[in-house]
Short mmCIF file of N, CA and C in Angstrom, two decimals:
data_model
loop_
_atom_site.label_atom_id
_atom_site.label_comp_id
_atom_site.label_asym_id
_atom_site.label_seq_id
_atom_site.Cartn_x
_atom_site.Cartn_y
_atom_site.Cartn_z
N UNK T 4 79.69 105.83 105.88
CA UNK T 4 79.10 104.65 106.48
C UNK T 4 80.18 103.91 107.28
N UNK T 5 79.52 103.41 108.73
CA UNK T 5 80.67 102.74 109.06
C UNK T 5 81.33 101.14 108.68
N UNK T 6 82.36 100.87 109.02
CA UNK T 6 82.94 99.83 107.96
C UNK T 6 83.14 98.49 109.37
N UNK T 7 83.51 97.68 109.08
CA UNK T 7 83.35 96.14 109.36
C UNK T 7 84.94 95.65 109.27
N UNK T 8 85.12 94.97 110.22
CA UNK T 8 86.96 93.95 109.99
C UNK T 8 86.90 93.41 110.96
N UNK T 9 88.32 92.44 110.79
CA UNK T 9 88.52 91.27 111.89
C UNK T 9 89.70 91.84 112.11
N UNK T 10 90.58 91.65 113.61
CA UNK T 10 91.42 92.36 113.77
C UNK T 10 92.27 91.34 114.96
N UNK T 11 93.74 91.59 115.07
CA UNK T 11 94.03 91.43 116.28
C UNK T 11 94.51 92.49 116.68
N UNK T 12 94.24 92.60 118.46
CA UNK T 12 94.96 93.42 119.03
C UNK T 12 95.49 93.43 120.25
N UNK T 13 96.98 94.28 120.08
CA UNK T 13 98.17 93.66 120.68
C UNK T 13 97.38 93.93 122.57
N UNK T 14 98.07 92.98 123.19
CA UNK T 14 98.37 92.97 124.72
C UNK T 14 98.72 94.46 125.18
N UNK T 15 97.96 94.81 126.84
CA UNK T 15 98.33 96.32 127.17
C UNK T 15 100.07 96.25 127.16
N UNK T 16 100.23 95.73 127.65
CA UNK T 16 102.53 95.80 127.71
C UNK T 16 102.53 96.19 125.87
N UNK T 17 102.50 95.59 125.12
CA UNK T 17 102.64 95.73 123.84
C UNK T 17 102.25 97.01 123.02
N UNK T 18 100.86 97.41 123.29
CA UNK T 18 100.00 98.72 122.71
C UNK T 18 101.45 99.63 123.43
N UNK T 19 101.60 99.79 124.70
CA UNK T 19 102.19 100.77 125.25
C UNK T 19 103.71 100.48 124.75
N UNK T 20 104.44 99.89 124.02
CA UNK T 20 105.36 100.17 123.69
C UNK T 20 105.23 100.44 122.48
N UNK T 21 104.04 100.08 121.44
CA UNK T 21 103.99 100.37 119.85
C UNK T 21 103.90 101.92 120.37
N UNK T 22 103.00 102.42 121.45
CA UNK T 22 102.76 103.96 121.50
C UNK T 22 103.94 105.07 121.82
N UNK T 23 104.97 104.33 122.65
CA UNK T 23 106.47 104.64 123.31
C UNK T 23 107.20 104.68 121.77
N UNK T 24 107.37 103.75 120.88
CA UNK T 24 108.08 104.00 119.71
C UNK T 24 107.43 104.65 119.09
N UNK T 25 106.25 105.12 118.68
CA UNK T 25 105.75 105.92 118.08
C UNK T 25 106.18 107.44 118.31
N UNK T 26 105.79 107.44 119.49
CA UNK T 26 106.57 109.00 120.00
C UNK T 26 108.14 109.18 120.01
N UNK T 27 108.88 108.03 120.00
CA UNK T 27 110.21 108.10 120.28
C UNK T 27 110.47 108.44 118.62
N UNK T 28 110.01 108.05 117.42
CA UNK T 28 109.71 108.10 115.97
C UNK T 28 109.57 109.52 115.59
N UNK T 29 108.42 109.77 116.35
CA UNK T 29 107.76 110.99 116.67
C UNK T 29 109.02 112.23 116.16
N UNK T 30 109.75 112.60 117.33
CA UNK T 30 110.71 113.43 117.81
C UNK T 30 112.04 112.93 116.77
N UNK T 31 112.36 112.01 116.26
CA UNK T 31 113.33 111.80 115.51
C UNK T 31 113.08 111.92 114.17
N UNK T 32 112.36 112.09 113.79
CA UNK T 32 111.94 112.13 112.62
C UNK T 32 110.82 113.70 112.12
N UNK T 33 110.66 114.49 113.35
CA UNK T 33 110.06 115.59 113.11
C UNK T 33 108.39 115.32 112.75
N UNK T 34 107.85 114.45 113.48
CA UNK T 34 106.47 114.04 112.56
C UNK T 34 105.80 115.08 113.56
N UNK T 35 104.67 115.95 112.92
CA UNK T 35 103.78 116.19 113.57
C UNK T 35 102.18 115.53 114.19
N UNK T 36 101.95 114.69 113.62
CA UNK T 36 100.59 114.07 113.39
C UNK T 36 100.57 113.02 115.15
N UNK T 37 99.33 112.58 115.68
CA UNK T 37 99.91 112.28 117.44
C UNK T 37 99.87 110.54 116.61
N UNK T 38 100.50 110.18 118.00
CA UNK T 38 100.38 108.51 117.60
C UNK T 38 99.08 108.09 118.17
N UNK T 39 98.69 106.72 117.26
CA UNK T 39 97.62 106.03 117.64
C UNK T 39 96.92 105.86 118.72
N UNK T 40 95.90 105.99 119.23
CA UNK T 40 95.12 105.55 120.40
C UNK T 40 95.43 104.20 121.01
N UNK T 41 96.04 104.06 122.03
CA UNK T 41 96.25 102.44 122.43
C UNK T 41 95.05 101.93 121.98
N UNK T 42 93.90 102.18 122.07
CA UNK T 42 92.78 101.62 122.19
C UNK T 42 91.99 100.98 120.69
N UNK T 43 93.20 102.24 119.77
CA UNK T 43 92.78 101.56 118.24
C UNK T 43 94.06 101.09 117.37
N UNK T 44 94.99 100.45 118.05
CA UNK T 44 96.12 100.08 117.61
C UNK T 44 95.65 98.61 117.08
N UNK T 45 95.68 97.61 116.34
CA UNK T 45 95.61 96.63 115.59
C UNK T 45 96.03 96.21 114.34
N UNK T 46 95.95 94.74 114.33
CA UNK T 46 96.26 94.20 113.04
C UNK T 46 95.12 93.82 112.23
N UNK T 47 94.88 94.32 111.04
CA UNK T 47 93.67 93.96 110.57
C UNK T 47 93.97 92.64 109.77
N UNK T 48 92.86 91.57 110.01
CA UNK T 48 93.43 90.92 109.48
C UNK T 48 92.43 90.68 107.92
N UNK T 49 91.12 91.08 107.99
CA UNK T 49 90.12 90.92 106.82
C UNK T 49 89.25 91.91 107.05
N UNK T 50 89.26 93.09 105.83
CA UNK T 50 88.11 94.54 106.26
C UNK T 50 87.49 94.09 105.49
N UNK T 51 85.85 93.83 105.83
CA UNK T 51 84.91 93.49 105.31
C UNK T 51 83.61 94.29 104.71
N UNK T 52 83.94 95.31 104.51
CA UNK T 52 83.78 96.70 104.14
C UNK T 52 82.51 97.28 104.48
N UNK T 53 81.42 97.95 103.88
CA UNK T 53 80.17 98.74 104.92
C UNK T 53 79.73 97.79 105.84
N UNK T 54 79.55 98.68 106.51
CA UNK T 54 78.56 97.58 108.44
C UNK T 54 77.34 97.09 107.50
N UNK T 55 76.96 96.03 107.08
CA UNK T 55 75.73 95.82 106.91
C UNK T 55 75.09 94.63 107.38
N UNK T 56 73.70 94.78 108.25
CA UNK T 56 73.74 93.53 109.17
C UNK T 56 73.74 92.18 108.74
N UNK T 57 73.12 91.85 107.29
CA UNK T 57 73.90 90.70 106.63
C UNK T 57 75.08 89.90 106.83
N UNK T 58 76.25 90.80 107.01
CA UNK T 58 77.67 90.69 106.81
C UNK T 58 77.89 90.35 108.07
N UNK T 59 77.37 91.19 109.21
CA UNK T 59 77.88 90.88 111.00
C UNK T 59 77.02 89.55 111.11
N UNK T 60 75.84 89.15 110.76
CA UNK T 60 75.19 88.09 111.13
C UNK T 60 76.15 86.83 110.58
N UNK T 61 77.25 87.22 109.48
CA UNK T 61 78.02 85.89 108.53
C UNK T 61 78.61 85.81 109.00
N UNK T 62 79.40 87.13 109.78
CA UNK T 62 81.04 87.06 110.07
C UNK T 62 80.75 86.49 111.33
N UNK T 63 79.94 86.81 112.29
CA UNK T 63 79.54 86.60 113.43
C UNK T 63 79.65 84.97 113.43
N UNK T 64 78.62 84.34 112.85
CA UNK T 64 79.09 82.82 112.65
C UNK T 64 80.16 82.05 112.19
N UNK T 65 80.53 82.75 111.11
CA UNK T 65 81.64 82.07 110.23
C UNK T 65 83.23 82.49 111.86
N UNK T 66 83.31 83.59 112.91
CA UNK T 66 84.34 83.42 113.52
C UNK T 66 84.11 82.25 114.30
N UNK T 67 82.52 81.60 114.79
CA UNK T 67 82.39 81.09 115.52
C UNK T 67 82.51 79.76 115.59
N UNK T 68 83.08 79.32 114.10
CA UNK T 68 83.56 78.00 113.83
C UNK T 68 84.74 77.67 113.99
N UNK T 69 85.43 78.75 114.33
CA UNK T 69 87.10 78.50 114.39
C UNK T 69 87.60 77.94 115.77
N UNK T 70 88.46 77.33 115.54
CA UNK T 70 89.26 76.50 116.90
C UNK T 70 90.96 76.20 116.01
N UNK T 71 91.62 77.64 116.53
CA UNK T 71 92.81 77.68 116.30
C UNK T 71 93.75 77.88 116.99
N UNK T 72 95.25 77.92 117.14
CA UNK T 72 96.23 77.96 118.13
C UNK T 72 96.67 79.76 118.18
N UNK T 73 97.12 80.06 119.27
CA UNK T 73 97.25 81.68 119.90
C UNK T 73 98.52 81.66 118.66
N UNK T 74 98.59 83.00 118.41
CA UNK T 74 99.32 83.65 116.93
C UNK T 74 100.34 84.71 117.79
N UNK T 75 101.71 83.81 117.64
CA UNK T 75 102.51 85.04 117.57
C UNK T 75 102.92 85.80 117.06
N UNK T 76 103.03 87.55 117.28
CA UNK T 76 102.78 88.60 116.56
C UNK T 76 104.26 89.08 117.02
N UNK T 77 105.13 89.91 116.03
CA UNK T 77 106.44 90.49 116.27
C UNK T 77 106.83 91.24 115.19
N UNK T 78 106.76 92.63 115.33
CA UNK T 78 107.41 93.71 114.28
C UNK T 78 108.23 94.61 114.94
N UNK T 79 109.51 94.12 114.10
CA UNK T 79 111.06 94.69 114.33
C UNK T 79 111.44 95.71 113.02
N UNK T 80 110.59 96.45 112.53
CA UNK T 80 110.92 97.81 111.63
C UNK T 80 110.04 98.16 111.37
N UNK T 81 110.49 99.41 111.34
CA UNK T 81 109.05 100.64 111.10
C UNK T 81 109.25 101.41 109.47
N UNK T 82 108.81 101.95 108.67
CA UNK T 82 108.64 102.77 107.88
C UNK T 82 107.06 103.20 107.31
N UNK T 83 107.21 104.07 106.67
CA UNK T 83 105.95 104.75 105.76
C UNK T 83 105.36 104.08 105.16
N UNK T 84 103.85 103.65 104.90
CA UNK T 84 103.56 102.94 103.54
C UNK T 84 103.09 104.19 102.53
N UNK T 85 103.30 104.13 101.37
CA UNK T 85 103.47 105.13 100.34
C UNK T 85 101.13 105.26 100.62
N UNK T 86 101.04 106.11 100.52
CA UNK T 86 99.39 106.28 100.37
C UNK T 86 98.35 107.11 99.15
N UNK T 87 97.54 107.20 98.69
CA UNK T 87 96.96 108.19 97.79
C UNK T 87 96.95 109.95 98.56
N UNK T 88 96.88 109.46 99.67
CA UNK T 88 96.27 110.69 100.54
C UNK T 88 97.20 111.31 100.64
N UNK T 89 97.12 112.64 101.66
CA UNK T 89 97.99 113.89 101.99
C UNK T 89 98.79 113.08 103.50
N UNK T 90 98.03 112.31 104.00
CA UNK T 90 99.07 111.50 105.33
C UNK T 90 99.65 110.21 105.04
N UNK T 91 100.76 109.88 105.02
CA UNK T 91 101.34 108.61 105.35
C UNK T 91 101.23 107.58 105.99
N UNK T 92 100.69 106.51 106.06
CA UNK T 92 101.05 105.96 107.77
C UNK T 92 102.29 105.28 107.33
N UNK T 93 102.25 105.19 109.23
CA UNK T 93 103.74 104.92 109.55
C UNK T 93 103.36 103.78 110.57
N UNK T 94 104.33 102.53 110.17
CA UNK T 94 103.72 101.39 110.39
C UNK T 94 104.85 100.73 110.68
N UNK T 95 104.09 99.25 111.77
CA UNK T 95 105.48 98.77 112.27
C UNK T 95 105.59 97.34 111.38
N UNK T 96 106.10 96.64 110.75
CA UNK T 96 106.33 95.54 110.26
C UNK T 96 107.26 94.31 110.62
N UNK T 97 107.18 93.28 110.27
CA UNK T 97 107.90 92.72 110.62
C UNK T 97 109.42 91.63 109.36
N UNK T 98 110.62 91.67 110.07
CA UNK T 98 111.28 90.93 109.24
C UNK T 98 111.16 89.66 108.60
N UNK T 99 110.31 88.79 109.31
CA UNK T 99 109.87 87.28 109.18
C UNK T 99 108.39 87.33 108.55
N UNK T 100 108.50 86.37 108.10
CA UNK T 100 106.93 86.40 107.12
C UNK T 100 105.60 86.24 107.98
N UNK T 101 106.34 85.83 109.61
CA UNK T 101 104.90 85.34 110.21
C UNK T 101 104.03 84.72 110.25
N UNK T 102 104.51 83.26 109.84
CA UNK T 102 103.04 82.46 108.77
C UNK T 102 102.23 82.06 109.73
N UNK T 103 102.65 81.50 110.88
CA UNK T 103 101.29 81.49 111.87
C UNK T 103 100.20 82.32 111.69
N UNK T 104 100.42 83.76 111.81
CA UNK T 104 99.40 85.01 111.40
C UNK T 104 99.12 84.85 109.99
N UNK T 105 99.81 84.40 109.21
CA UNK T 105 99.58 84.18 107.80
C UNK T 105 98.29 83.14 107.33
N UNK T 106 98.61 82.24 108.04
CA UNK T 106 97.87 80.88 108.33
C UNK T 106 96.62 81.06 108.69
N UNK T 107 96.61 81.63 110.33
CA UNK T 107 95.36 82.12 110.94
C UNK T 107 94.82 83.35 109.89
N UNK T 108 95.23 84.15 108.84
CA UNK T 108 94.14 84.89 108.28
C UNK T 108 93.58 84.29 107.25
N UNK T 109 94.09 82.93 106.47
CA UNK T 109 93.84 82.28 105.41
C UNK T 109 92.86 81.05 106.00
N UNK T 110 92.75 80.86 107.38
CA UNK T 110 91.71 79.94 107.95
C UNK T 110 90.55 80.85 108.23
N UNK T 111 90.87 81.91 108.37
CA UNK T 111 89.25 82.65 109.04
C UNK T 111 89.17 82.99 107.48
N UNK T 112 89.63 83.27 106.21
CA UNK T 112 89.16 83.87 105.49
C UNK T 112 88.50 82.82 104.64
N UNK T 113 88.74 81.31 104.70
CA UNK T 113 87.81 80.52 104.46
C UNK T 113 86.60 80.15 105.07
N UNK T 114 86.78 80.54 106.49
CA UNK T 114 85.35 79.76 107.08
C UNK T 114 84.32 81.08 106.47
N UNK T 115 85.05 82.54 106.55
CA UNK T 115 83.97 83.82 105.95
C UNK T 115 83.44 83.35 104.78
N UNK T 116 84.44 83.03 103.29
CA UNK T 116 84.12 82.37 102.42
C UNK T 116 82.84 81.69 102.40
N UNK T 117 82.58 80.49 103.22
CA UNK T 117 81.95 79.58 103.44
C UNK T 117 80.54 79.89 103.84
N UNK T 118 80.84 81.03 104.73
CA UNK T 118 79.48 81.62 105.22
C UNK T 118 78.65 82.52 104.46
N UNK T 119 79.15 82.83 103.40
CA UNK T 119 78.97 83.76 102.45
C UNK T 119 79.61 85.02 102.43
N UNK T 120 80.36 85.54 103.03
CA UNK T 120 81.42 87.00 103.18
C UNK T 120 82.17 86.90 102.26
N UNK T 121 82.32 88.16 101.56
CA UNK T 121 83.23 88.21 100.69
C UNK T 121 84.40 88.23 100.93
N UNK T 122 85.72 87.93 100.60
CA UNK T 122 86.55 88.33 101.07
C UNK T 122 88.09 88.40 100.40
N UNK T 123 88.87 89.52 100.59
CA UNK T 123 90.13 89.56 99.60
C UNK T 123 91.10 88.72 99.96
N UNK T 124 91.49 87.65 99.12
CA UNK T 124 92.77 86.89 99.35
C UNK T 124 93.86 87.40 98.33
N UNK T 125 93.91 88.58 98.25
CA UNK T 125 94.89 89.19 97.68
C UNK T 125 96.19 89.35 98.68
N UNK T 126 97.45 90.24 98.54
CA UNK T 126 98.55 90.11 99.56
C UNK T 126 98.49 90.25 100.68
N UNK T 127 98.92 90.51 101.87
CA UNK T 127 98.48 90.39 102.71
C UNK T 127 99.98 90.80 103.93
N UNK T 128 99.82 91.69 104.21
CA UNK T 128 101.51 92.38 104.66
C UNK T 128 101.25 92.47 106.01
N UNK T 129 101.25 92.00 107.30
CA UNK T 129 100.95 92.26 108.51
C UNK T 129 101.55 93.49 109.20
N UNK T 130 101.05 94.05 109.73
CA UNK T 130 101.50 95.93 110.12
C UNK T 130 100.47 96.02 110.93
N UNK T 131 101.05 97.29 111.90
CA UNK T 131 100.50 98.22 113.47
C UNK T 131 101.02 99.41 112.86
N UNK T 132 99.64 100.18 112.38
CA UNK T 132 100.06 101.89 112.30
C UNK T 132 99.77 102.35 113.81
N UNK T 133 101.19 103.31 113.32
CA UNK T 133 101.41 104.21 114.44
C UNK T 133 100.85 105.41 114.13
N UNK T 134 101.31 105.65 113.78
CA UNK T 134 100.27 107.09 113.20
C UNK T 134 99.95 107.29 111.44
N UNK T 135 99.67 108.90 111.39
CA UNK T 135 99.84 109.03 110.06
C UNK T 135 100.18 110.65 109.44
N UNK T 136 101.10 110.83 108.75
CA UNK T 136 102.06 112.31 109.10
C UNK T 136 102.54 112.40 107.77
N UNK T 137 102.34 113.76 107.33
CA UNK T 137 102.70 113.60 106.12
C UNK T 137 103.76 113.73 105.30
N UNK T 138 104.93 113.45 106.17
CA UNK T 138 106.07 113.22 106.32
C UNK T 138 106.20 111.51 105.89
N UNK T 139 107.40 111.20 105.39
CA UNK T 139 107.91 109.94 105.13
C UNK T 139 108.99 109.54 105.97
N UNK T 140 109.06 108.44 106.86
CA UNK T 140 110.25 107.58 107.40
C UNK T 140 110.59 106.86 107.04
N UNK T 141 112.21 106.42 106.71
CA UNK T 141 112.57 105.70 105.91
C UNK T 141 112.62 104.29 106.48
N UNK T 142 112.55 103.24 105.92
CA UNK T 142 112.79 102.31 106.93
C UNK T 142 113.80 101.75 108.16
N UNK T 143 113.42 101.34 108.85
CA UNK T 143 114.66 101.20 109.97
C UNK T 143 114.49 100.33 110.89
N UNK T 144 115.69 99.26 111.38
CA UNK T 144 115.26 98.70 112.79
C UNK T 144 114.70 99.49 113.48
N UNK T 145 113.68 98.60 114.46
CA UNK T 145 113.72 99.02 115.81
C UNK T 145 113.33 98.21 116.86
N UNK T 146 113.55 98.31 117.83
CA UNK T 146 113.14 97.55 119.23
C UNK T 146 111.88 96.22 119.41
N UNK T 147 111.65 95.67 119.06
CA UNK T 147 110.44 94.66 118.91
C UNK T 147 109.12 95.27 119.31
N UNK T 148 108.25 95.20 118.73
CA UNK T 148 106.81 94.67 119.63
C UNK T 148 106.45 93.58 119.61
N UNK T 149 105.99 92.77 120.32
CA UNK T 149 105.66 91.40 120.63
C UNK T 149 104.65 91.07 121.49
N UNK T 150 104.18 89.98 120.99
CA UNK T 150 103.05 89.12 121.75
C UNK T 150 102.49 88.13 121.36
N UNK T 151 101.11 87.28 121.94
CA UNK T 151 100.75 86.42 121.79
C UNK T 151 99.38 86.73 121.58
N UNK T 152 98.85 86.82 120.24
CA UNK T 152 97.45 87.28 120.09
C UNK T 152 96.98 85.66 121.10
N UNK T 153 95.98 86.29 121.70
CA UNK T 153 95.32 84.96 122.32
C UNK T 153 93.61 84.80 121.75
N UNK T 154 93.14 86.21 121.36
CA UNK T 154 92.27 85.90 120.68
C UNK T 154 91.78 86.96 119.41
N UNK T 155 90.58 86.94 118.79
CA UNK T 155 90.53 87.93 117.55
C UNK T 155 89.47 88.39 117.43
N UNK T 156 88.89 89.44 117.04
CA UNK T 156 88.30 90.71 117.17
C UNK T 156 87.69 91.03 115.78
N UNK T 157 86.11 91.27 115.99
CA UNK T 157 85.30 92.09 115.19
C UNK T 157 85.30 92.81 115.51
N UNK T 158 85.77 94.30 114.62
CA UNK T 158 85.25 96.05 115.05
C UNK T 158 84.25 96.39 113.96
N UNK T 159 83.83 97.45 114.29
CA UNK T 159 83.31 98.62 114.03
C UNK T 159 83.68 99.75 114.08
N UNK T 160 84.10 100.16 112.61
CA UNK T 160 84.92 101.46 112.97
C UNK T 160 83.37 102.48 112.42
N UNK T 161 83.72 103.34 113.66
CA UNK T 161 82.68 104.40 113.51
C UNK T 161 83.01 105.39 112.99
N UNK T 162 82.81 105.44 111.41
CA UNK T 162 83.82 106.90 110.58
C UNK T 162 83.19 108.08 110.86
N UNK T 163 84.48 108.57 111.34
CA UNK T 163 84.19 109.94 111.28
C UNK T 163 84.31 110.41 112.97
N UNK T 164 84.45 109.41 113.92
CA UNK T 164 84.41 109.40 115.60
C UNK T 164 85.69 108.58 116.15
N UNK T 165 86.58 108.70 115.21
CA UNK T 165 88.45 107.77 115.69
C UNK T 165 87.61 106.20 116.71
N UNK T 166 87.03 105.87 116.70
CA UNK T 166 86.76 104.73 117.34
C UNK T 166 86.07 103.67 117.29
N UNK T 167 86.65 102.56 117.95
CA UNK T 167 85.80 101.44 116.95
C UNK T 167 84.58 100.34 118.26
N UNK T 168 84.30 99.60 117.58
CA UNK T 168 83.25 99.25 118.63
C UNK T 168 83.57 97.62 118.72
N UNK T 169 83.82 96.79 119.64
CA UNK T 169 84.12 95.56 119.19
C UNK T 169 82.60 94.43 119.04
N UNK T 170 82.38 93.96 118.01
CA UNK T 170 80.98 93.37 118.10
C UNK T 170 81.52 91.86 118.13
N UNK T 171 82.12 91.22 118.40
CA UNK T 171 82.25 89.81 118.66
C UNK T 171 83.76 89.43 119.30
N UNK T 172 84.03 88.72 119.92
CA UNK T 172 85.31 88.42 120.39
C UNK T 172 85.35 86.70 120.45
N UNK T 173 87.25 86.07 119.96
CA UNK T 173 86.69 84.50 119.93
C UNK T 173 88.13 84.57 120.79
N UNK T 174 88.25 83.22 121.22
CA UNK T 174 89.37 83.10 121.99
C UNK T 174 90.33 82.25 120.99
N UNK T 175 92.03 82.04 120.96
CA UNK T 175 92.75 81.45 120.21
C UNK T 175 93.11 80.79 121.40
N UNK T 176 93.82 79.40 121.18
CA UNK T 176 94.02 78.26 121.71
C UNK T 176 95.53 78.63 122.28
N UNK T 177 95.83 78.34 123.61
CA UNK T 177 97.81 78.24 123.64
C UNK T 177 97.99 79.32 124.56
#
């Protein structure tokens, strides 16, 4: 079934350099697996789990209450996150805690709250997978990605077809 989230996603300058380090990763590290689709590169910020039209009709409103300031986004190291599965991802993170992005996912995850959406306020680690290989990279600087989310994103990931569908878009302030 397909699944439901709020997401940001990075600026074209930005996608194309998460995709440039990915491949540059790629070759240094022996990964076989390709890097991400510019097109499905993001930060998730709340997966709201099966599509069910209940849930898009909540989330749909509950984004539409928000009036918040543009979120700057910046991850300066990459490594593996450990997984159940046979692939790894390999993900970019950042050194700083990010609380702006921190902030902005703890404001949308109240107005969901509010609307009735369930939602996990459990940890909450901000990351851009690059791919996923079943190989491990150890952690390491690297080169920034950066930007200015300006606004935030309902998908639809269509399992089983690598692609997602965007069903709402809001604008961030700045």
């Amino acid at each position: 079934m397909d699944s439901l989230f709020f997401a940001l996603q990075p600026e074209p300058a930005a996608a194309g350099r998460a995709v440039e380090l990915a491949e540059s990763l790629r070759a240094a590290h022996d990964l076989k697996a390709q890097a991400t689709a510019v097109e499905r590169l993001h930060v998730t910020l709340h997966h709201l789990g099966a599509l069910r039209e209940e849930t898009v009709t909540r989330a749909l409103r509950a984004a539409a209450t928000l009036d918040c300031p543009a979120v700057e986004v910046r991850f300066d190291k990459a490594t593996s996150f450990k997984s159940g599965g046979k692939k790894r991802p390999l993900v970019l993170l950042s050194r700083q805690a990010l609380q702006p992005l921190q902030d902005f996912r703890s404001t949308l995850g109240v107005a969901l709250s509010l609307h009735g959406v369930d939602v996990d306020d459990g940890s909450f680690r901000p990351h851009l997978t690059l791919l996923r290989d079943a190989r491990a990279v150890p952690e390491q600087s690297v080169g920034p990605v950066a930007w200015k989310a300006r606004e935030f994103v309902l998908l639809q990931s269509l399992v089983g077809q690598g692609r997602y569908v965007v069903l709402g878009r809001w604008p961030l302030n700045g």
